[in-house]
Amino acid sequence: MKLLVTGGAGFIGSNFILYMMRQYPKAQIINMDALTYAGNLENLRSVEQENNYSFVKASITDKQAVDEIFSQGINVVVNFAAESHVDRSILEPDVFVNTNVLGTQVLLDAARKYGITKFVQVSTDEVYGSLGTTGLFSETTPLAPNSPYSASKAGGDLLVRAYHETYGLPVNITRCSNNYGPYQFPEKLIPLMISRALTDEPLPVYGDGLNIRDWLYVEDHCSAIDLVIHQGRSGEVYNIGGNNERTNIQIVNTILQQLGKPESLITYIEDRPGHDRRYGIDPAKITKELGWKPQHHFETGIQETIAWYLSHKDWWERIQSGAYLEYSARQYGSRLGESL
Ligand code: NAD
Ligand code: DAU
């Protein structure tokens, strides 16, 4: 297998490369990443010297760079490269369309030109919009994205589907729920709350804190993608989720309890515009067809994740650079009534 992983320096992409290098020591893995604020090669330090791993710094929107990489004889592509944060998409939608829609199309064109055998588009449950108090997302739930982020992911998905229908490109789309685990950038709920609680800063909870997400340990997402690469039926969508729904306030309270920090740190702030109320995935298709099952329980997964952030304080402190502080001030400053 000669595998191209795009966005491999990000949270899930780097976990995926580490996972695949353990599972397939003979596979050739090329990591192509633009190294935006979310990309961090430190995550891959343990494999960077391996002969079967290489890194190319390039954007998936760069046709020439993409062509050059594909011309090396790639046979499998897993596309993680994306702008991934909903709050940032509300502040600056254009970069989301550029990478998540146009970048996907550049990859699809190259995949077609070079006749790759599998193109996996890593998508999200957010393309389905929001659930009420009952029901779950299945692969046939209509797309109804509510944020510029989810709309751009849906746009990418539709192009992937169209390249299968029109040109017969062998594709799969995976739609996963919220991931957590090591190497997640501290702008997302779990690492944000851990890092702020550790430094006794207020914890900004949007709205009433009762929005629900379906949490999955990142390694379980990686194992699902591995199965889709090898056994996914061409043209099919697979939903991935851990049957593990929690309200945001439950998550924040769990973190506070485990860190021995007071609930008084919780600060309710103005809600995210267009905030989806509830996500919940029905993983029956991938379970039945490919035999996938998550291996991690939330209770132990969250403990391990908190322990990882405690022992990697230098990792998250280093990436909270000037650019991150600027974003943080823009996102939370006036809502928390303070300058961060
Ligand atoms: P992330 O933001 O941590 O990482 C994204 C990576 O993509 C970074 O390394 C970044 O440098 C790179 N990148 C951004 N623009 C690029 C471009 N134009 N060209 C090349 N590289 C570029 O994101 P993540 O949380 O690891 O998510 C990875 C993928 O999984 C995304 O497609 C996201 O939509 C999807 N997803 C994420 C979750 C989640 O809970 N985090 C859940 C479901 C699906
Ligand atoms: O469902 C999959 C999606 O999960 C992925 O496609 C996205 O890439 C990923 O970022 C994530 O999106 P969410 O918007 O669900 O994740 P986030 O961590 O930003 O927020 C989780 C919940 O926590 C959401 O209801 C908003 C809330 N929240 C978030 C932040 C950052 C807060 O209450 N306060 C915060 O400061």
CSV table of C-alpha atoms and ligand atoms in Angstrom, one decimal, residues 84-87 123-126 149 176-179 184 187-190 192-193 204-206 211-213 215 248 269 272 275-276 279 332, ligand 2:
chain,number,residue,atom,x,y,z
A,84,SER,CA,-12.1,21.9,11.1
A,85,HIS,CA,-13.3,24.4,13.7
A,86,VAL,CA,-16.9,25.6,13.6
A,87,ASP,CA,-16.3,28.8,15.6
A,123,SER,CA,-16.2,13.8,6.8
A,124,THR,CA,-18.4,14.6,9.7
A,125,ASP,CA,-21.8,13.9,11.3
A,126,GLU,CA,-22.3,17.7,11.2
A,149,TYR,CA,-17.8,24.5,8.3
A,176,CYS,CA,-17.8,10.5,12.3
A,177,SER,CA,-19.0,12.1,15.5
A,178,ASN,CA,-16.8,14.2,17.9
A,179,ASN,CA,-13.4,12.7,18.5
A,184,GLN,CA,-6.2,17.7,19.8
A,187,GLU,CA,-9.6,25.3,20.7
A,188,LYS,CA,-11.9,22.3,20.8
A,189,LEU,CA,-14.2,21.6,23.8
A,190,ILE,CA,-12.2,18.9,25.7
A,192,LEU,CA,-9.8,23.8,25.8
A,193,MET,CA,-11.5,23.0,29.0
A,204,PRO,CA,-16.6,29.3,28.5
A,205,VAL,CA,-19.8,27.1,28.1
A,206,TYR,CA,-22.0,28.2,25.3
A,211,ASN,CA,-26.1,20.6,23.7
A,212,ILE,CA,-25.3,17.0,23.1
A,213,ARG,CA,-22.3,15.4,21.2
A,215,TRP,CA,-17.9,11.3,21.7
A,248,ASN,CA,-21.4,19.7,27.2
A,269,ILE,CA,-21.5,32.7,27.7
A,272,ARG,CA,-22.7,29.9,19.2
A,275,HIS,CA,-25.5,26.0,17.3
A,276,ASP,CA,-26.6,22.4,16.6
A,279,TYR,CA,-25.7,14.8,17.3
A,332,TYR,CA,-14.0,34.8,23.8
B,2,DAU,O1,-19.3,16.2,15.2
B,2,DAU,C1,-18.0,16.2,14.6
B,2,DAU,C2,-17.4,17.6,14.7
B,2,DAU,O2,-17.0,17.8,16.0
B,2,DAU,C3,-16.2,17.8,13.7
B,2,DAU,O3,-16.7,17.7,12.4
B,2,DAU,C4,-15.5,19.1,14.0
B,2,DAU,O4,-14.3,19.2,13.2
B,2,DAU,C5,-15.1,19.2,15.4
B,2,DAU,O5,-14.6,20.5,15.7
B,2,DAU,C6,-16.4,19.0,16.3
B,2,DAU,O6,-17.3,20.1,16.1
B,2,DAU,P1,-18.1,20.7,17.4
B,2,DAU,O7,-18.5,22.0,17.1
B,2,DAU,O8,-19.1,19.7,18.0
B,2,DAU,O9,-16.8,20.7,18.5
B,2,DAU,P2,-16.3,21.8,19.5
B,2,DAU,O10,-15.3,21.1,20.3
B,2,DAU,O11,-16.0,23.1,18.9
B,2,DAU,O12,-17.6,22.0,20.4
B,2,DAU,C7,-18.2,20.9,21.1
B,2,DAU,C8,-19.4,21.4,21.8
B,2,DAU,O13,-18.9,22.3,22.9
B,2,DAU,C9,-20.4,22.3,21.0
B,2,DAU,O14,-21.7,22.1,21.4
B,2,DAU,C10,-19.9,23.7,21.3
B,2,DAU,C11,-19.5,23.6,22.8
B,2,DAU,N1,-18.4,24.6,23.2
B,2,DAU,C12,-17.3,24.6,22.4
B,2,DAU,C13,-16.3,25.5,22.7
B,2,DAU,C14,-15.0,25.5,21.9
B,2,DAU,C15,-18.6,25.4,24.3
B,2,DAU,O15,-19.6,25.3,25.0
B,2,DAU,N2,-17.5,26.2,24.6
B,2,DAU,C16,-16.4,26.3,23.9
B,2,DAU,O16,-15.5,27.2,24.2
